CSV table of C-alpha atoms in Angstrom, one decimal:
chain,number,residue,atom,x,y,z
A,21,MET,CA,55.6,34.5,-35.0
A,22,ALA,CA,58.8,32.6,-34.2
A,23,ASP,CA,58.6,28.8,-34.1
A,24,PRO,CA,58.5,27.4,-30.5
A,25,LEU,CA,61.6,26.0,-28.9
A,26,VAL,CA,59.6,23.0,-27.8
A,27,ARG,CA,56.5,21.4,-29.2
A,28,LEU,CA,54.5,18.6,-27.7
A,29,ASP,CA,52.2,17.3,-30.4
A,30,LYS,CA,49.3,15.0,-29.3
A,31,ILE,CA,51.3,13.2,-26.6
A,32,THR,CA,49.4,10.3,-25.0
A,33,LYS,CA,50.9,8.1,-22.2
A,34,ARG,CA,49.2,5.1,-20.5
A,35,PHE,CA,50.3,3.0,-17.5
A,36,GLY,CA,48.2,-0.1,-17.7
A,37,ASP,CA,44.6,0.9,-17.6
A,38,THR,CA,45.5,4.5,-16.3
A,39,THR,CA,45.9,7.4,-18.8
A,40,ALA,CA,48.5,9.6,-17.6
A,41,LEU,CA,48.4,12.0,-20.6
A,42,SER,CA,45.7,12.3,-23.2
A,43,GLU,CA,46.6,13.9,-26.6
A,44,LEU,CA,48.6,16.7,-24.9
A,45,ASP,CA,49.4,19.6,-27.2
A,46,LEU,CA,51.9,22.4,-25.9
A,47,ASP,CA,54.3,24.9,-27.4
A,48,ILE,CA,57.0,26.5,-25.3
A,49,ALA,CA,58.9,29.6,-26.6
A,50,GLN,CA,62.5,30.4,-26.1
A,51,GLY,CA,63.2,32.1,-22.8
A,52,GLU,CA,59.9,31.2,-21.1
A,53,PHE,CA,59.5,30.1,-17.6
A,54,VAL,CA,56.7,27.6,-17.9
A,55,THR,CA,55.2,25.8,-14.8
A,56,PHE,CA,53.2,22.7,-14.9
A,57,LEU,CA,50.9,22.9,-11.9
A,58,GLY,CA,48.5,20.3,-10.5
A,59,PRO,CA,47.7,17.7,-7.9
A,60,SER,CA,49.5,14.3,-7.6
A,61,GLY,CA,48.7,12.1,-10.6
A,62,CYS,CA,47.6,14.8,-13.0
A,63,GLY,CA,50.4,14.1,-15.5
A,64,LYS,CA,52.8,16.9,-14.8
A,65,SER,CA,55.8,14.7,-13.9
A,66,THR,CA,55.1,12.4,-16.7
A,67,THR,CA,55.3,15.2,-19.1
A,68,LEU,CA,58.6,16.4,-17.7
A,69,ARG,CA,60.1,12.9,-18.1
A,70,ILE,CA,58.9,12.6,-21.6
A,71,LEU,CA,60.5,15.9,-22.4
A,72,GLY,CA,63.7,14.6,-20.8
A,73,GLY,CA,63.7,11.3,-22.6
A,74,PHE,CA,63.2,9.4,-19.4
A,75,GLU,CA,59.8,8.1,-20.6
A,76,GLN,CA,58.6,7.3,-24.1
A,77,PRO,CA,55.1,8.4,-25.1
A,78,GLY,CA,52.6,5.9,-26.4
A,79,SER,CA,51.8,8.2,-29.2
A,80,GLY,CA,52.6,11.7,-30.3
A,81,ARG,CA,55.9,13.6,-31.0
A,82,VAL,CA,58.3,15.7,-29.0
A,83,LEU,CA,60.0,18.5,-31.2
A,84,LEU,CA,63.1,20.4,-30.0
A,85,ARG,CA,63.9,23.3,-32.3
A,86,GLY,CA,61.9,21.7,-35.0
A,87,ASP,CA,63.6,18.4,-34.8
A,88,ASP,CA,61.8,15.2,-33.8
A,89,VAL,CA,63.6,14.0,-30.6
A,90,THR,CA,60.8,11.6,-29.5
A,91,ARG,CA,62.8,8.4,-29.5
A,92,LEU,CA,66.2,9.9,-28.6
A,93,PRO,CA,67.7,9.0,-25.2
A,94,PRO,CA,68.3,11.7,-22.6
A,95,GLU,CA,72.0,12.0,-23.5
A,96,ARG,CA,71.4,12.8,-27.1
A,97,ARG,CA,68.9,15.7,-26.3
A,98,ASN,CA,70.0,19.2,-25.6
A,99,VAL,CA,68.2,19.2,-22.4
A,100,ASN,CA,69.2,19.0,-18.7
A,101,MET,CA,67.3,18.3,-15.5
A,102,VAL,CA,67.4,19.4,-11.9
A,103,PHE,CA,65.8,16.9,-9.5
A,104,GLN,CA,64.0,17.4,-6.2
A,105,ASP,CA,66.8,16.0,-4.2
A,106,TYR,CA,69.5,17.7,-6.5
A,107,ALA,CA,71.2,14.4,-7.1
A,108,LEU,CA,74.7,15.9,-6.5
A,109,PHE,CA,77.5,13.4,-6.3
A,110,PRO,CA,78.5,13.4,-2.5
A,111,HIS,CA,82.1,12.2,-3.2
A,112,MET,CA,82.7,15.1,-5.7
A,113,THR,CA,83.5,18.7,-4.9
A,114,VAL,CA,81.4,21.6,-6.3
A,115,LYS,CA,83.9,22.0,-9.1
A,116,GLN,CA,84.0,18.3,-9.9
A,117,ASN,CA,80.1,18.2,-9.9
A,118,ILE,CA,79.9,21.0,-12.4
A,119,ALA,CA,82.6,19.4,-14.6
A,120,PHE,CA,80.8,16.1,-14.8
A,121,GLY,CA,78.4,17.0,-17.6
A,122,LEU,CA,81.2,18.8,-19.5
A,123,GLU,CA,83.4,15.8,-19.4
A,124,LEU,CA,80.6,13.7,-20.8
A,125,LYS,CA,80.4,16.1,-23.7
A,126,GLY,CA,84.1,15.4,-24.5
A,127,MET,CA,85.2,19.0,-23.7
A,128,GLY,CA,89.0,19.5,-23.1
A,129,LYS,CA,90.4,20.4,-19.7
A,130,ALA,CA,91.1,24.1,-20.6
A,131,GLU,CA,87.6,24.5,-21.8
A,132,ILE,CA,86.0,22.8,-18.9
A,133,ALA,CA,88.0,24.9,-16.5
A,134,ALA,CA,86.9,28.1,-18.2
A,135,ARG,CA,83.4,27.1,-18.2
A,136,GLN,CA,83.5,26.1,-14.5
A,137,ASP,CA,84.9,29.5,-13.6
A,138,GLU,CA,82.3,31.3,-15.7
A,139,ILE,CA,79.3,29.5,-14.3
A,140,MET,CA,80.5,29.5,-10.7
A,141,SER,CA,81.2,33.2,-10.9
A,142,PHE,CA,77.7,33.8,-12.5
A,143,LEU,CA,76.0,31.9,-9.6
A,144,GLU,CA,78.3,33.2,-6.9
A,145,LEU,CA,79.7,29.8,-6.1
A,146,GLY,CA,83.4,30.8,-6.4
A,147,ALA,CA,84.1,30.4,-2.7
A,148,PHE,CA,82.7,26.9,-2.6
A,149,GLY,CA,84.6,25.2,-5.4
A,150,GLY,CA,86.5,22.9,-3.1
A,151,ARG,CA,83.6,22.0,-0.8
A,152,TYR,CA,81.5,18.7,-0.9
A,153,PRO,CA,77.7,18.8,-1.0
A,154,ALA,CA,77.4,17.9,2.7
A,155,GLN,CA,79.4,21.1,3.6
A,156,LEU,CA,76.8,23.3,1.8
A,157,SER,CA,73.5,24.8,2.9
A,158,GLY,CA,70.3,23.8,1.1
A,159,GLY,CA,70.3,27.0,-0.9
A,160,GLN,CA,73.9,26.5,-1.9
A,161,ARG,CA,73.3,22.9,-3.0
A,162,GLN,CA,70.4,24.2,-5.0
A,163,ARG,CA,72.7,26.6,-6.8
A,164,VAL,CA,75.3,23.9,-7.5
A,165,ALA,CA,72.6,21.7,-9.0
A,166,LEU,CA,71.6,24.6,-11.3
A,167,ALA,CA,75.2,25.2,-12.1
A,168,ARG,CA,75.8,21.6,-13.1
A,169,ALA,CA,72.6,21.7,-15.3
A,170,LEU,CA,73.4,25.0,-16.9
A,171,ALA,CA,77.1,24.3,-17.6
A,172,PRO,CA,76.6,22.3,-20.8
A,173,ASP,CA,74.4,25.2,-22.1
A,174,PRO,CA,71.2,23.2,-22.6
A,175,ALA,CA,68.4,24.4,-24.8
A,176,LEU,CA,65.9,23.5,-22.1
A,177,LEU,CA,66.1,23.0,-18.4
A,178,LEU,CA,63.7,20.7,-16.6
A,179,LEU,CA,63.1,21.3,-12.9
A,180,ASP,CA,61.2,18.6,-10.9
A,181,GLU,CA,60.0,20.3,-7.7
A,182,PRO,CA,63.5,21.3,-6.9
A,183,LEU,CA,62.4,23.5,-4.0
A,184,GLY,CA,60.4,20.9,-2.1
A,185,ALA,CA,63.1,20.1,0.5
A,186,LEU,CA,63.8,23.7,1.6
A,187,ASP,CA,62.2,25.5,4.7
A,188,ALA,CA,59.6,28.3,4.0
A,189,LYS,CA,62.0,31.2,4.5
A,190,LEU,CA,64.8,29.8,2.4
A,191,ARG,CA,62.3,28.6,-0.3
A,192,GLY,CA,61.1,32.1,-0.8
A,193,GLN,CA,64.7,33.4,-1.2
A,194,VAL,CA,65.6,30.6,-3.7
A,195,GLN,CA,62.4,31.3,-5.7
A,196,GLN,CA,63.5,34.9,-6.4
A,197,GLU,CA,67.0,33.7,-7.1
A,198,LEU,CA,65.9,31.0,-9.5
A,199,LYS,CA,63.7,33.5,-11.4
A,200,SER,CA,66.5,36.0,-11.6
A,201,ILE,CA,68.9,33.3,-13.0
A,202,GLN,CA,66.4,32.3,-15.6
A,203,ARG,CA,66.0,35.9,-16.7
A,204,ARG,CA,69.7,36.6,-16.9
A,205,THR,CA,70.5,33.5,-18.8
A,206,ASP,CA,67.4,33.7,-21.1
A,207,LYS,CA,67.2,29.9,-20.8
A,208,THR,CA,63.8,28.1,-21.2
A,209,PHE,CA,62.7,26.6,-17.8
A,210,PHE,CA,60.1,23.9,-17.5
A,211,PHE,CA,59.1,23.8,-13.8
A,212,VAL,CA,56.9,21.2,-12.1
A,213,THR,CA,55.2,21.8,-8.9
A,214,HIS,CA,52.1,21.2,-6.9
A,215,ASP,CA,52.5,24.5,-5.0
A,216,GLN,CA,50.1,27.2,-6.2
A,217,GLU,CA,51.9,30.1,-4.6
A,218,GLU,CA,55.3,29.0,-6.0
A,219,ALA,CA,53.7,28.8,-9.5
A,220,LEU,CA,52.2,32.2,-9.2
A,221,THR,CA,55.4,33.8,-7.9
A,222,MET,CA,57.8,32.4,-10.4
A,223,SER,CA,56.1,31.8,-13.8
A,224,ASP,CA,55.7,33.6,-17.0
A,225,ARG,CA,53.1,31.0,-17.9
A,226,ILE,CA,51.2,28.4,-15.9
A,227,VAL,CA,49.7,25.2,-17.4
A,228,VAL,CA,47.1,23.7,-14.9
A,229,MET,CA,46.9,19.9,-15.4
A,230,ASN,CA,44.0,17.8,-14.3
A,231,LYS,CA,43.6,14.0,-15.1
A,232,GLY,CA,46.1,14.0,-18.0
A,233,LYS,CA,44.7,17.0,-19.7
A,234,VAL,CA,45.4,20.7,-19.8
A,235,GLU,CA,42.7,22.5,-17.6
A,236,GLN,CA,43.8,26.1,-18.5
A,237,ASP,CA,47.0,27.7,-19.9
A,238,GLY,CA,47.9,31.3,-19.3
A,239,THR,CA,49.7,33.9,-17.3
A,240,PRO,CA,49.5,33.8,-13.5
A,241,GLU,CA,47.2,36.8,-13.6
A,242,ASP,CA,44.8,35.2,-16.1
A,243,LEU,CA,44.5,32.0,-14.2
A,244,TYR,CA,44.0,33.7,-10.9
A,245,PHE,CA,41.5,36.3,-11.7
A,246,HIS,CA,40.0,34.7,-14.8
A,247,PRO,CA,39.8,30.9,-14.1
A,248,ALA,CA,37.9,29.0,-16.9
A,249,SER,CA,36.8,26.1,-14.7
A,250,ARG,CA,35.7,25.4,-11.2
A,251,PHE,CA,38.9,23.2,-10.8
A,252,VAL,CA,41.2,26.0,-11.6
A,253,ALA,CA,39.2,28.5,-9.4
A,254,GLU,CA,39.5,26.2,-6.4
A,255,PHE,CA,43.0,24.8,-7.0
A,256,ILE,CA,44.6,28.2,-7.3
A,257,GLY,CA,44.0,30.4,-4.2
A,258,GLU,CA,40.9,31.1,-2.3
A,259,THR,CA,37.6,32.4,-4.0
A,260,ASN,CA,33.9,32.8,-3.6
A,261,LEU,CA,31.8,30.4,-5.8
A,262,LEU,CA,28.4,31.8,-6.7
A,263,THR,CA,25.9,29.3,-8.2
A,264,GLY,CA,22.8,30.8,-9.9
A,265,ASP,CA,20.9,30.7,-13.2
A,266,LEU,CA,22.1,32.2,-16.4
A,267,ARG,CA,19.8,34.8,-17.7
A,268,GLY,CA,21.6,35.6,-21.0
A,269,THR,CA,24.3,37.9,-22.3
A,270,ASP,CA,24.7,41.6,-22.8
A,271,GLY,CA,27.5,42.3,-25.2
A,272,ASP,CA,30.6,40.7,-23.7
A,273,ALA,CA,28.9,40.3,-20.3
A,274,VAL,CA,27.3,37.2,-19.0
A,275,VAL,CA,24.2,37.9,-16.8
A,276,MET,CA,23.1,35.6,-14.1
A,277,ASP,CA,20.6,35.5,-11.2
A,278,TRP,CA,22.1,34.8,-7.7
A,279,PHE,CA,19.5,34.6,-4.9
A,280,GLY,CA,17.3,37.2,-6.7
A,281,GLN,CA,20.3,39.5,-7.4
A,282,THR,CA,21.2,40.3,-11.0
A,283,LEU,CA,25.0,39.9,-11.5
A,284,ARG,CA,27.3,40.4,-14.5
A,285,GLY,CA,30.5,38.7,-15.3
A,286,HIS,CA,32.6,37.3,-18.1
A,287,ALA,CA,33.1,33.6,-19.1
A,288,PRO,CA,36.8,32.8,-20.0
A,289,GLY,CA,35.9,29.2,-20.7
A,290,GLY,CA,33.0,29.9,-22.9
A,291,ILE,CA,29.3,30.9,-22.3
A,292,PRO,CA,27.1,28.0,-21.0
A,293,GLN,CA,23.5,27.4,-22.2
A,294,THR,CA,20.8,29.8,-21.1
A,295,GLY,CA,18.6,28.6,-18.3
A,296,ALA,CA,21.3,26.1,-17.0
A,297,PRO,CA,22.7,26.5,-13.4
A,298,ILE,CA,26.0,28.2,-13.5
A,299,THR,CA,28.9,29.0,-11.1
A,300,ALA,CA,30.9,32.2,-11.0
A,301,SER,CA,34.2,32.9,-9.3
A,302,VAL,CA,35.1,36.1,-7.4
A,303,ARG,CA,38.4,36.4,-5.6
A,304,LEU,CA,38.2,37.7,-2.1
A,305,GLU,CA,40.3,40.8,-2.6
A,306,ARG,CA,38.0,41.9,-5.4
A,307,LEU,CA,35.2,42.5,-3.1
A,308,GLY,CA,34.7,45.9,-1.4
A,309,CYS,CA,32.6,46.7,1.7
A,310,HIS,CA,30.8,50.0,1.8
A,311,ALA,CA,28.3,51.9,3.9
A,312,THR,CA,26.2,52.9,0.9
A,313,ARG,CA,25.6,51.2,-2.4
A,314,PRO,CA,28.6,51.3,-4.6
A,315,ALA,CA,28.6,52.4,-8.3
A,316,THR,CA,29.7,49.0,-9.5
A,317,ALA,CA,28.1,46.5,-11.8
A,318,ASN,CA,27.5,44.0,-8.9
A,319,ALA,CA,26.3,45.1,-5.5
A,320,VAL,CA,24.5,43.1,-2.7
A,321,GLN,CA,23.6,44.0,0.8
A,322,GLY,CA,24.6,41.9,3.8
A,323,ARG,CA,26.2,41.9,7.3
A,324,VAL,CA,29.5,40.9,8.8
A,325,VAL,CA,29.1,37.8,10.8
A,326,GLY,CA,32.8,37.1,11.4
A,327,LYS,CA,36.3,38.4,10.8
A,328,THR,CA,39.9,37.0,11.0
A,329,PHE,CA,43.0,39.2,11.5
A,330,LEU,CA,45.6,38.2,8.9
A,331,GLY,CA,48.3,40.9,9.5
A,332,SER,CA,48.0,43.6,6.8
A,333,ARG,CA,44.5,42.5,5.9
A,334,MET,CA,41.3,41.3,7.5
A,335,ALA,CA,39.1,38.4,6.2
A,336,LEU,CA,35.4,39.2,6.5
A,337,ASP,CA,32.5,36.6,6.6
A,338,LEU,CA,29.5,38.2,5.1
A,339,LEU,CA,25.9,36.9,5.4
A,340,VAL,CA,23.8,37.9,2.3
A,341,ASP,CA,20.7,35.7,2.7
A,342,ASP,CA,20.5,33.7,6.0
A,343,ALA,CA,17.5,31.6,4.9
A,344,ARG,CA,19.0,30.3,1.7
A,345,GLY,CA,22.7,30.4,3.0
A,346,ALA,CA,24.1,33.0,0.6
A,347,ARG,CA,27.6,34.0,2.0
A,348,LEU,CA,30.6,35.8,0.8
A,349,ARG,CA,34.1,36.2,2.1
A,350,ALA,CA,36.2,39.4,1.5
A,351,TYR,CA,39.7,40.6,2.2
A,352,VAL,CA,39.8,44.2,3.5
A,353,ASP,CA,42.5,46.4,4.8
A,354,ALA,CA,43.1,45.5,8.5
A,355,ARG,CA,42.8,49.1,9.5
A,356,THR,CA,39.1,49.5,8.4
A,357,GLY,CA,37.8,48.7,11.8
A,358,GLN,CA,34.8,46.8,10.3
A,359,SER,CA,32.7,45.4,13.2
A,360,VAL,CA,30.7,42.2,13.5
A,361,GLY,CA,27.0,43.0,14.0
A,362,ASP,CA,23.6,43.6,12.6
A,363,ALA,CA,24.4,46.8,10.7
A,364,PRO,CA,24.0,46.3,7.0
A,365,VAL,CA,26.9,46.8,4.6
A,366,TRP,CA,27.0,46.9,0.8
A,367,ILE,CA,29.3,44.4,-0.9
A,368,GLY,CA,30.4,45.4,-4.4
A,369,TRP,CA,32.7,44.1,-7.2
A,370,ASP,CA,33.3,45.0,-10.8
A,371,GLU,CA,31.9,43.0,-13.8
A,372,SER,CA,35.6,42.1,-14.9
A,373,SER,CA,36.1,40.6,-11.4
A,374,MET,CA,33.6,37.8,-11.8
A,375,ALA,CA,34.6,34.8,-13.9
A,376,VAL,CA,31.7,32.6,-15.0
A,377,LEU,CA,33.1,29.0,-15.1
A,378,ARG,CA,32.5,26.4,-17.8
A,379,ASP,CA,31.9,23.6,-15.3
């Protein structure tokens, strides 16, 4: 296995009595698009600033291609950063903004001109070279900020919520464009956001942070469908949380009791103690509604008590046990015509769709 491009080795950072990061360990491979996701104050921006050399850790090491760069200032690291407001120089043209970092590296005029042309052509900015930032759209400014950061050929590009200022439609377009640029350049991107949908859309890998620690690290699919903790299950997307009692295990499966129903799932974060109350997560789109009992590991009977039209799909509110408040919510095709009423329905889902949470 190849050595990581970046290694964070037991990074700890405190601000007064507040611990922003606690012994953070993380490896990032060449060419990965890694997103740090979490609420405000979880440590994601502190990690980005430590990677860039803008903050010093209290303890631990930052390794870049095996070299210890922990105490090096930003200008001596082969790392560049794209800020949320892009931080373009308003008095400089697009070409001058792109040249700025190249001039700092001491490149000659001919070499700078060649690199300007190359990066502007690559990012389709050739028609805007003589314009100033105020004369550009939000998406164009974002591309200029990327061009300026990529021009010196950094080993690692840090992106601090760079899409936050864009409207929803443009944001979606720029997300696709940014991921395309990352794939074409094979650069390593370290992206910080609090937007779950943005992280799921763009990332090769998501690191969910909570209170200065890694809550879970994995692919978008792993974190969405197989959350290890309640925090991850609730923070990423919408889910059903089923609280019951652990009955034991059967091979790789965890067996639990939920309102008298025996259910089977898997425990990505480790199997809790037998007899203890446990909680499992089942995503809404994993539930199916049927007229007869389905041939799945988990099946319960209920009735539809509410529905919400969401365009291509319908959200159904399902009552399983009125006396004890057992409810489920499911996404189904909007064309199913499922009606609200007393008629019973069967709700089923696969064993692999239920993640038993560690806490």
